[in-house]
Short mmCIF file of C-alpha atoms and ligand atoms in Angstrom, two decimals:
data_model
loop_
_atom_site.label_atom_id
_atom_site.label_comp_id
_atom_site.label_asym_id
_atom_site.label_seq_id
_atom_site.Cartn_x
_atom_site.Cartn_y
_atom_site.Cartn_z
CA UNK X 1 113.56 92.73 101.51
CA UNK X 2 114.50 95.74 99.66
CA UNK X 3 111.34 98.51 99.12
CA UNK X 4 110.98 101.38 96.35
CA UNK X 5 108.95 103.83 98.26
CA UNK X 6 107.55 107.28 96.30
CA UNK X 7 106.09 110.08 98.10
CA UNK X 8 103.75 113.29 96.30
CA UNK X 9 101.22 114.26 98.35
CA UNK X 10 102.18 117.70 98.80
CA UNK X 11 105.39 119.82 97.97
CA UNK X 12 107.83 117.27 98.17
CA UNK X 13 108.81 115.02 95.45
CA UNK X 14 110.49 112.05 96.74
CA UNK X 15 111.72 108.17 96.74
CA UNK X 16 113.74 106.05 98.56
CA UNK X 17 114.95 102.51 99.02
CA UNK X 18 114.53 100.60 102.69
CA UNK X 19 115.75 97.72 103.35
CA UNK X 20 114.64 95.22 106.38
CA UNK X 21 118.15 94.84 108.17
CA UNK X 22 117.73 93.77 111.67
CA UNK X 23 117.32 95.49 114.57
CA UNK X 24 117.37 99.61 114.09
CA UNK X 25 119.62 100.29 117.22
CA UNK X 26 121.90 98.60 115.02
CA UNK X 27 122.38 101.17 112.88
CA UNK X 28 119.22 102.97 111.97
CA UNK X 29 121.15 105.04 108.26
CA UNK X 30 121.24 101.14 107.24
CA UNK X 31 117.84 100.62 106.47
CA UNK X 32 117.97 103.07 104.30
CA UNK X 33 119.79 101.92 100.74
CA UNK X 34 119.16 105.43 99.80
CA UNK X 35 116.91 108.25 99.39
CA UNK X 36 116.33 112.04 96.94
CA UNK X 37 114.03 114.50 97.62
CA UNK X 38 112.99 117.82 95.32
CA UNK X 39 111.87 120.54 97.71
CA UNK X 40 109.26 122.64 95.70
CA UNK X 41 109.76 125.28 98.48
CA UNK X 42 111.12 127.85 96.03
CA UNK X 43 108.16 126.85 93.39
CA UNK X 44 105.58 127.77 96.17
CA UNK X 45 107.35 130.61 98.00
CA UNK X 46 105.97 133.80 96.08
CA UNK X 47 102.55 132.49 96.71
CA UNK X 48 103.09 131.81 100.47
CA UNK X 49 101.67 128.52 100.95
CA UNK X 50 101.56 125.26 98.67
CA UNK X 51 99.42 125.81 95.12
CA UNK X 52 98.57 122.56 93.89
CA UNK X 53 98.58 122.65 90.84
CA UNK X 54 102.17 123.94 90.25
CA UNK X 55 102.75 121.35 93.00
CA UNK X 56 101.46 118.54 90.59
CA UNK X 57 103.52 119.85 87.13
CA UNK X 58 106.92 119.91 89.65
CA UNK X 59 106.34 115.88 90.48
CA UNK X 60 105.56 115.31 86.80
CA UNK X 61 109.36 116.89 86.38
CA UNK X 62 110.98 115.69 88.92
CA UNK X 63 109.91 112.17 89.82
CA UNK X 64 111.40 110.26 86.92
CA UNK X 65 114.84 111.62 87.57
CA UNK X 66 114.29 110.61 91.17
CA UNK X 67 114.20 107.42 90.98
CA UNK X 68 116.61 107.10 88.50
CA UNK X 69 118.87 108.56 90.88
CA UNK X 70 117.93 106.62 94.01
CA UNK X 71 118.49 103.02 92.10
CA UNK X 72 121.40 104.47 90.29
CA UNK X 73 122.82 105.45 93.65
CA UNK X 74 121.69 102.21 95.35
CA UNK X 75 123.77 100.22 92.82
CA UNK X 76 120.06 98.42 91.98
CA UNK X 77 118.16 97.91 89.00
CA UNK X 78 114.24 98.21 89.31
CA UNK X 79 114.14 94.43 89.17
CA UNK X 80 116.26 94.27 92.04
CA UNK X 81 113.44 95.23 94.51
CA UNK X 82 111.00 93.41 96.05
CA UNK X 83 108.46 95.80 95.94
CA UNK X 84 106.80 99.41 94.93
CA UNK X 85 105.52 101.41 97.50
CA UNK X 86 103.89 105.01 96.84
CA UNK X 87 101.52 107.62 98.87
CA UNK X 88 97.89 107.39 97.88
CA UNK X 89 96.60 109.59 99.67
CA UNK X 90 95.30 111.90 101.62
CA UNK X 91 96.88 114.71 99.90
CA UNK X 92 96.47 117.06 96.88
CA UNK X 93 94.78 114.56 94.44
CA UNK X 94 97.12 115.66 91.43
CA UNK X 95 100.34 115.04 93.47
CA UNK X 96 99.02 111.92 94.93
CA UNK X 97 97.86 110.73 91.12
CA UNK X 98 101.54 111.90 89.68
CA UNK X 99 103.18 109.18 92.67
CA UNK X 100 100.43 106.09 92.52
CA UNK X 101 100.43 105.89 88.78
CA UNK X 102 104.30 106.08 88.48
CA UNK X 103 104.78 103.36 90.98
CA UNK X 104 101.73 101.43 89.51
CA UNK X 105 103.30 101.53 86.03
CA UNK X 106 106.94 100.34 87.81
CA UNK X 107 105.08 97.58 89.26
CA UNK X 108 103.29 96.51 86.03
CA UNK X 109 106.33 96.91 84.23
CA UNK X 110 108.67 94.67 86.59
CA UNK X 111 105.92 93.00 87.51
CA UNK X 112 106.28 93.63 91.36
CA UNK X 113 103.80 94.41 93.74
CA UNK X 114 101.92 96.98 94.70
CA UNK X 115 101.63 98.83 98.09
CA UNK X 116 99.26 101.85 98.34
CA UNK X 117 100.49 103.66 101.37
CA UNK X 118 98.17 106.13 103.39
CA UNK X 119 100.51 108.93 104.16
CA UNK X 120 99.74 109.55 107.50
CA UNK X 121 100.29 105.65 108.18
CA UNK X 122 104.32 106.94 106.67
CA UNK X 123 104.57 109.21 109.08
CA UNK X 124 103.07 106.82 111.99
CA UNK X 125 105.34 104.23 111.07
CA UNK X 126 108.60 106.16 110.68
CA UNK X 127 109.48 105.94 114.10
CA UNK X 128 110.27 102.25 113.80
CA UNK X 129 112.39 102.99 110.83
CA UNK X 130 114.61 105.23 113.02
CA UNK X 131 113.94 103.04 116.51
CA UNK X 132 112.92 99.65 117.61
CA UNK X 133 109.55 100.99 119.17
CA UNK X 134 107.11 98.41 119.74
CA UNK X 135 103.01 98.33 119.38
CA UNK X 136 101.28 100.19 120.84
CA UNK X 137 102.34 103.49 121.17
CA UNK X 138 101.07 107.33 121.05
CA UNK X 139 101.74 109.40 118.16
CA UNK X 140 101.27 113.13 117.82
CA UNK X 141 101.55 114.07 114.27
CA UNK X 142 102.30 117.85 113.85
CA UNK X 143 102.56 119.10 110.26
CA UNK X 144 101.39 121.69 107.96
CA UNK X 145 98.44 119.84 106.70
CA UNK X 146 97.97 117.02 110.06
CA UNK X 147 97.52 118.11 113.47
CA UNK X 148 96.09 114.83 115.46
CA UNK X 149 96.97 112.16 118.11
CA UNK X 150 96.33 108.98 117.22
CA UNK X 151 96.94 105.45 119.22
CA UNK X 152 99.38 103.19 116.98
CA UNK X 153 98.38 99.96 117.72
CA UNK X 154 99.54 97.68 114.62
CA UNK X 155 99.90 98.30 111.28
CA UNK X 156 96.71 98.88 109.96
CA UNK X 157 95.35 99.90 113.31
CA UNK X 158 95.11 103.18 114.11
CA UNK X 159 92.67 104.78 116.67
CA UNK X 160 92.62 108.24 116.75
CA UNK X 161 92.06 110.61 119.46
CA UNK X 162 91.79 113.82 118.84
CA UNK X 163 92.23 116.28 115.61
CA UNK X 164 92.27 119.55 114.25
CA UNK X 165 89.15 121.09 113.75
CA UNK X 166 90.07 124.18 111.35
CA UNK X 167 93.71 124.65 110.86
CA UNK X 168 96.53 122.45 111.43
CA UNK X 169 99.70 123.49 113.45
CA UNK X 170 102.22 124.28 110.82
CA UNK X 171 99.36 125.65 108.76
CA UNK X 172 98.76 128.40 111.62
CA UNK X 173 102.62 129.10 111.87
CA UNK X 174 102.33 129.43 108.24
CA UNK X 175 99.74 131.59 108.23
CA UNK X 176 101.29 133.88 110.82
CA UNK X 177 104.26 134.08 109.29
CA UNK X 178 102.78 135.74 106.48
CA UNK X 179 100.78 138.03 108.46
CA UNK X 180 103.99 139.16 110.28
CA UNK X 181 106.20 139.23 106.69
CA UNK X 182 107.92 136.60 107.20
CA UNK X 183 109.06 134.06 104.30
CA UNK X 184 107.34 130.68 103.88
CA UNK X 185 107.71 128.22 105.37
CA UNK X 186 106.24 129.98 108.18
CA UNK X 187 107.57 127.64 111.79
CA UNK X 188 111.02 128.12 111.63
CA UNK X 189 110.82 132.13 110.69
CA UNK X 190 108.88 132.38 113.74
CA UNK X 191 110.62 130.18 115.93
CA UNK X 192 113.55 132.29 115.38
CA UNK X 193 111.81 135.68 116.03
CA UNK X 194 109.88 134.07 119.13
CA UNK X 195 113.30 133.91 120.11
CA UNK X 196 113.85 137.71 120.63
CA UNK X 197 110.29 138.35 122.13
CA UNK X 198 108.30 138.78 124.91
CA UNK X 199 105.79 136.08 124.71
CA UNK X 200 103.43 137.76 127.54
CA UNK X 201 103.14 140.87 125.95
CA UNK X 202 99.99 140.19 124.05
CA UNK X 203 97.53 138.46 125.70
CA UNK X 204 96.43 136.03 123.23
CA UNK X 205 93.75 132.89 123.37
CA UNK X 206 93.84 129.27 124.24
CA UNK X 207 91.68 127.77 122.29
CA UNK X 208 90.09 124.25 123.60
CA UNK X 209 92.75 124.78 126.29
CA UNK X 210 91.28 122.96 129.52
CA UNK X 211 88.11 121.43 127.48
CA UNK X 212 87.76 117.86 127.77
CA UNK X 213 89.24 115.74 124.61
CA UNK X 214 92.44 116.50 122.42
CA UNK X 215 91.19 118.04 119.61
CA UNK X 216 92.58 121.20 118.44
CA UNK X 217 91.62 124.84 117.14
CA UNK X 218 93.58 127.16 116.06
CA UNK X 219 92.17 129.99 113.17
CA UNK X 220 90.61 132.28 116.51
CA UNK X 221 94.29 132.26 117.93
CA UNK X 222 95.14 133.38 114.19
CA UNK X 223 92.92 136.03 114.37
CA UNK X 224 93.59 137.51 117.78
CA UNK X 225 97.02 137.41 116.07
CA UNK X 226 95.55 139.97 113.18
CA UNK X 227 93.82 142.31 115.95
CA UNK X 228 96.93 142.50 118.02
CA UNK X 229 99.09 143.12 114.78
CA UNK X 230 96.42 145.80 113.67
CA UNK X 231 96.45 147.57 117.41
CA UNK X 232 100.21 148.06 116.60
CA UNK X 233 99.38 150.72 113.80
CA UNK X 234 100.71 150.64 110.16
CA UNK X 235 104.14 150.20 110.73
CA UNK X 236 105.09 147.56 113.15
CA UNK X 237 108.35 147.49 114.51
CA UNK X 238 110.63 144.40 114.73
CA UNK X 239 110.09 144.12 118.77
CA UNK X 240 105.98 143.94 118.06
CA UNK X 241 107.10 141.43 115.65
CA UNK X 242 108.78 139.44 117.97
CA UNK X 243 106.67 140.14 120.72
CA UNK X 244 103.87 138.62 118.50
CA UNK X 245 105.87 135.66 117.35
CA UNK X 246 106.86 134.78 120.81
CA UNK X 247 103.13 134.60 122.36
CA UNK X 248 101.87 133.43 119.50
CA UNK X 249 104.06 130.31 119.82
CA UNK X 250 103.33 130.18 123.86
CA UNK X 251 100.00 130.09 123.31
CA UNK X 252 100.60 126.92 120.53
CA UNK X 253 102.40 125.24 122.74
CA UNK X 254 100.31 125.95 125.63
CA UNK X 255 97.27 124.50 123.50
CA UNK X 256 99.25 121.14 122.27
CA UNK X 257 100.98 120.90 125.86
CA UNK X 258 97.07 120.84 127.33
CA UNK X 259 96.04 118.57 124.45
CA UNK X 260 98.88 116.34 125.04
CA UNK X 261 98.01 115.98 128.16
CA UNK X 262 94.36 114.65 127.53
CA UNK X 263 95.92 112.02 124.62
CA UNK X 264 98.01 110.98 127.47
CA UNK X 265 95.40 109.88 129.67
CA UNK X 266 93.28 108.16 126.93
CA UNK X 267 96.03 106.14 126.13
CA UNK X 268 97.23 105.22 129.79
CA UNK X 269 92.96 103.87 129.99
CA UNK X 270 93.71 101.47 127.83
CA UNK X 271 96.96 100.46 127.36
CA UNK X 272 98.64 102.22 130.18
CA UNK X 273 100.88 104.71 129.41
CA UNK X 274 104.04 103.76 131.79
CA UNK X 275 106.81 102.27 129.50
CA UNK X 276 105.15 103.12 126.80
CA UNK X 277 106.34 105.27 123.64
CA UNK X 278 105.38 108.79 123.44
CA UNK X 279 106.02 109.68 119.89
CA UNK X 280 105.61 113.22 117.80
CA UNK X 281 106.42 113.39 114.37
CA UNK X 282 105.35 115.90 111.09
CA UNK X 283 107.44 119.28 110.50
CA UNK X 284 106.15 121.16 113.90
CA UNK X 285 108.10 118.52 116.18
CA UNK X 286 111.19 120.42 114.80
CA UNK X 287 109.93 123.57 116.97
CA UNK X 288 112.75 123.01 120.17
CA UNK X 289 109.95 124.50 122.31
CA UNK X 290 107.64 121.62 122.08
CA UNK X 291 109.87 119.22 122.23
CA UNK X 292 111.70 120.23 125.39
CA UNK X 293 107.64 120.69 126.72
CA UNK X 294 106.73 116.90 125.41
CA UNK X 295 109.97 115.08 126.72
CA UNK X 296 108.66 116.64 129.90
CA UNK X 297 104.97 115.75 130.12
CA UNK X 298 106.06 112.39 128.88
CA UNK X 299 108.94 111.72 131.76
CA UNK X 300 106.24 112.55 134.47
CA UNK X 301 103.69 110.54 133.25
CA UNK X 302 106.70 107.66 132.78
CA UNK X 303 106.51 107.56 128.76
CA UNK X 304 109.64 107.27 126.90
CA UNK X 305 109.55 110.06 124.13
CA UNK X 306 110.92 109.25 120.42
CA UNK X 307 111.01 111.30 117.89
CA UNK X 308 112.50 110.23 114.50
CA UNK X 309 115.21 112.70 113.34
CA UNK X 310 114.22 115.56 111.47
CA UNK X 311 114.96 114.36 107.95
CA UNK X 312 112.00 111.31 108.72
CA UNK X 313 110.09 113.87 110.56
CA UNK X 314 109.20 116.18 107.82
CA UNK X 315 107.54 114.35 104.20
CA UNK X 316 110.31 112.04 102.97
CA UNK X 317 110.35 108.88 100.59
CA UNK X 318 112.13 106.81 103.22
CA UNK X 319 108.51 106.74 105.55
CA UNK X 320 106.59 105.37 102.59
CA UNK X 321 108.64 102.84 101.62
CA UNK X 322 109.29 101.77 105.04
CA UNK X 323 105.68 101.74 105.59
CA UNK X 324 105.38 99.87 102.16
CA UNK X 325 108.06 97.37 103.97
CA UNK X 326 106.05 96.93 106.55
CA UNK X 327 103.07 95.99 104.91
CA UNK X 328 104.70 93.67 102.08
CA UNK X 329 106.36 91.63 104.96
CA UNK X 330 102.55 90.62 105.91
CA UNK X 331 101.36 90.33 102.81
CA UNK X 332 99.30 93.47 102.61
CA UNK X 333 99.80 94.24 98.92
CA UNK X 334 97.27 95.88 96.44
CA UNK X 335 95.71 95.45 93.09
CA UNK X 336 96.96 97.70 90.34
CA UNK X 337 93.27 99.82 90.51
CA UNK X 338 94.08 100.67 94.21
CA UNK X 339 92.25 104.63 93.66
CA UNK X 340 94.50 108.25 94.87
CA UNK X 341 92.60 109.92 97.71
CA UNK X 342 92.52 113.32 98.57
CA UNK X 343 91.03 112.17 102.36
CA UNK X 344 91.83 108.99 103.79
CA UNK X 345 91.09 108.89 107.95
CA UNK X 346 93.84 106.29 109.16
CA UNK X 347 91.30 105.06 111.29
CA UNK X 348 87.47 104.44 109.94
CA UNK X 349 85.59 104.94 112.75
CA UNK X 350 86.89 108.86 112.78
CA UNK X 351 85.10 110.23 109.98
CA UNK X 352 81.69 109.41 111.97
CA UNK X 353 82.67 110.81 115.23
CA UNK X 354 84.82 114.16 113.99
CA UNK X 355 85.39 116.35 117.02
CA UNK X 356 83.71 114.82 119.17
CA UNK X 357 86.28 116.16 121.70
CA UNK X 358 85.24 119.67 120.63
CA UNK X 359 81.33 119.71 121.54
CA UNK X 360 82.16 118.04 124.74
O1 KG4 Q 1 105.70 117.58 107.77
P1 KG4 Q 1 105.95 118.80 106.93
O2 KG4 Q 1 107.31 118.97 106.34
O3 KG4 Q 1 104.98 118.88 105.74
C1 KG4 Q 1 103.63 118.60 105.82
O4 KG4 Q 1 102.88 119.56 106.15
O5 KG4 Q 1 103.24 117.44 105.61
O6 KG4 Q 1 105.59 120.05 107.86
C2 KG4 Q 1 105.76 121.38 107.41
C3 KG4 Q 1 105.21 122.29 108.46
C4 KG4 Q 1 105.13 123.73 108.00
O7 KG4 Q 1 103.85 124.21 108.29
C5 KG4 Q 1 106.20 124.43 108.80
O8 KG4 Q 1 105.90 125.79 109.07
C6 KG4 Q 1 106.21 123.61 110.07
O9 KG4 Q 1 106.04 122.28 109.63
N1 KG4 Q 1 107.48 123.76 110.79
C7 KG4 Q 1 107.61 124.30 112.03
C8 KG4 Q 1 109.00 124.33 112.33
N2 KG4 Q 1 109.66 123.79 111.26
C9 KG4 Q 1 108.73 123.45 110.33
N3 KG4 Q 1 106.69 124.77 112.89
C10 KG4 Q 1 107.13 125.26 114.07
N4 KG4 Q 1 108.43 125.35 114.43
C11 KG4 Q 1 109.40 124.90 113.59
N5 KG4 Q 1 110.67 124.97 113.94
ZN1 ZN Q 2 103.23 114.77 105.86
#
């Protein structure tokens, strides 16, 4: 089975072919046929975060070519796939339109089907694109716009745990970064300047850290960040910089380590955890920091710990169509009027509980 997948839900324009080619541990580069991304990162940079409506304009450029370049490069014709595959939602709503009407015009047009793919079910799923991990499993998904564990327990079945409730991970690295002058995007600026710093210098918050649950805060540790920075006068140097970078990723990993933790023990209640996958994925699981703290908490509570490689980490066509694979091969297609969504839980019974975790 061969699957067109597009992804547009944010600042990445991208598509990709997969291909269902026996086990992963094969070789996992096989599934994929082949893949091209635009990164709008240079569109978005002066502005220091995402604006969506330049994001939007940049898919309406770039997609076409895309996929013109993915079949090309594939050796395929669009009639050579089994089926279309394309983010529809959550996301910026103009993005996610640009992707879901391209692929549902593809699919009229070849007359192929359908698969509307929940994003955050792309990035849940990617970890069997990369590695034979089996149902159930725990996934932390760390991004700029997703900061939640959720239990993976099928496709289509998704439970989650805990969430975010202000900013998400990446988005608070992001936001840093700016306050500190550093260049967007924000983690990997200030993993590199946490680097030179003395994380205990500043004595910064942990927020939700040792409250029941594993949901998440993280604009008050943003803020102590702007006091701290403010205390250092107008002209900080490069070592109160640094200093701030460092603690301010201690105290996120402190916070996710804590979390983690929690997710952990909800999972092991009802599936038990030993055996089991522990798996993080979204642009934060790059940071080297929490990974080396995750593979830890996961060997001592006997969880194996995956995480896809960084390419299928980060927003990539390769998830969606895999995800779109995934579905097609059980016969979860859509109808043509399948609607974009700018918020789309992965599982239902979230929206009526939200941080629940939080109050307790
Ligand atoms: O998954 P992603 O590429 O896009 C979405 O948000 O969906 O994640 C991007 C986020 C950004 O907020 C970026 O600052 C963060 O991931 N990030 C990092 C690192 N590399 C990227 N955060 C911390 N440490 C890093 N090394
Ligand atoms: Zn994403």
């Amino acid at each position: 089975m061969l699957v067109l997948g597009i992804e547009t839900s944010c600042d990445e324009t991208a598509c990709a072919i997969v291909q269902d080619d026996g086990p992963a541990a094969a070789d996992p580069a096989r599934r994929i046929v082949s893949h091209s991304l635009f990164s709008q990162l240079r569109e978005h940079a002066p502005y220091g975060g995402v604006v969506p409506e330049i994001a939007s304009r940049a898919h309406i450029e770039h997609l076409d070519g895309l996929i013109a370049e993915c079949l090309h490069r594939a050796g395929l014709k669009l009639q050579d796939v089994d089926a279309i595959a394309a983010t529809a939602g959550p996301g910026l709503i103009g993005g996610v339109m640009v992707g879901l009407t391209t692929a549902k015009t593809l699919a009229y047009a070849a007359q192929k089907p359908l698969i509307a793919v929940n994003h955050l079910e792309g990035h849940a799923l990617s970890v069997r694109l990369s590695d034979d991990v089996p149902f159930p499993y725990l996934l932390l998904l760390v991004s700029g716009g997703h900061c939640q564990f959720l239990i993976v327990e099928d496709i289509g079945r998704y439970r989650r745990l805990g969430t975010t409730i202000d900013d998400a991970a990446g988005e608070a690295f992001d936001k840093t970064a700016k306050m500190l002058g550093l260049g967007y995007p924000g983690g990997p600026a200030i993993e590199k300047l946490a680097a030179r710093g003395d994380a205990a210098r500043f004595n910064l918050p942990r927020p939700l850290k040792g409250k029941p649950g594993c949901d998440f805060s993280f604009s008050g540790l943003k803020t102590a960040v702007r006091l701290a920075l403010e205390s250092c006068g107008d002209a900080p140097t490069e070592q109160d910089k640094a200093d701030l970078a460092a603690g301010f990723q201690a105290a996120v990993m402190d916070v996710i380590l804590d979390r983690a933790k929690h997710a952990i023990a909800a999972f092991d209640a009802q599936h038990g955890a030993s055996g089991k996958h522990f798996v993080v994925a979204g642009g934060v699981a790059a940071n080297k920091a929490l990974r080396a703290g995750l593979v830890a908490l996961s060997e001592k509570n006997g969880m194996r710990f995956t995480a896809p490689p960084m390419n299928l980490c980060t927003d990539n066509g390769a998830m969606i169509a895999w995800a779109g694979l995934e579905r097609a091969r059980r016969g979860m297609i859509d109808s043509l009027d399948a609607p974009a969504r700018a918020r789309w839980p992965l599982d239902p019974g979230a929206e009526a509980r939200p941080f629940a975790g939080a109050k307790a």
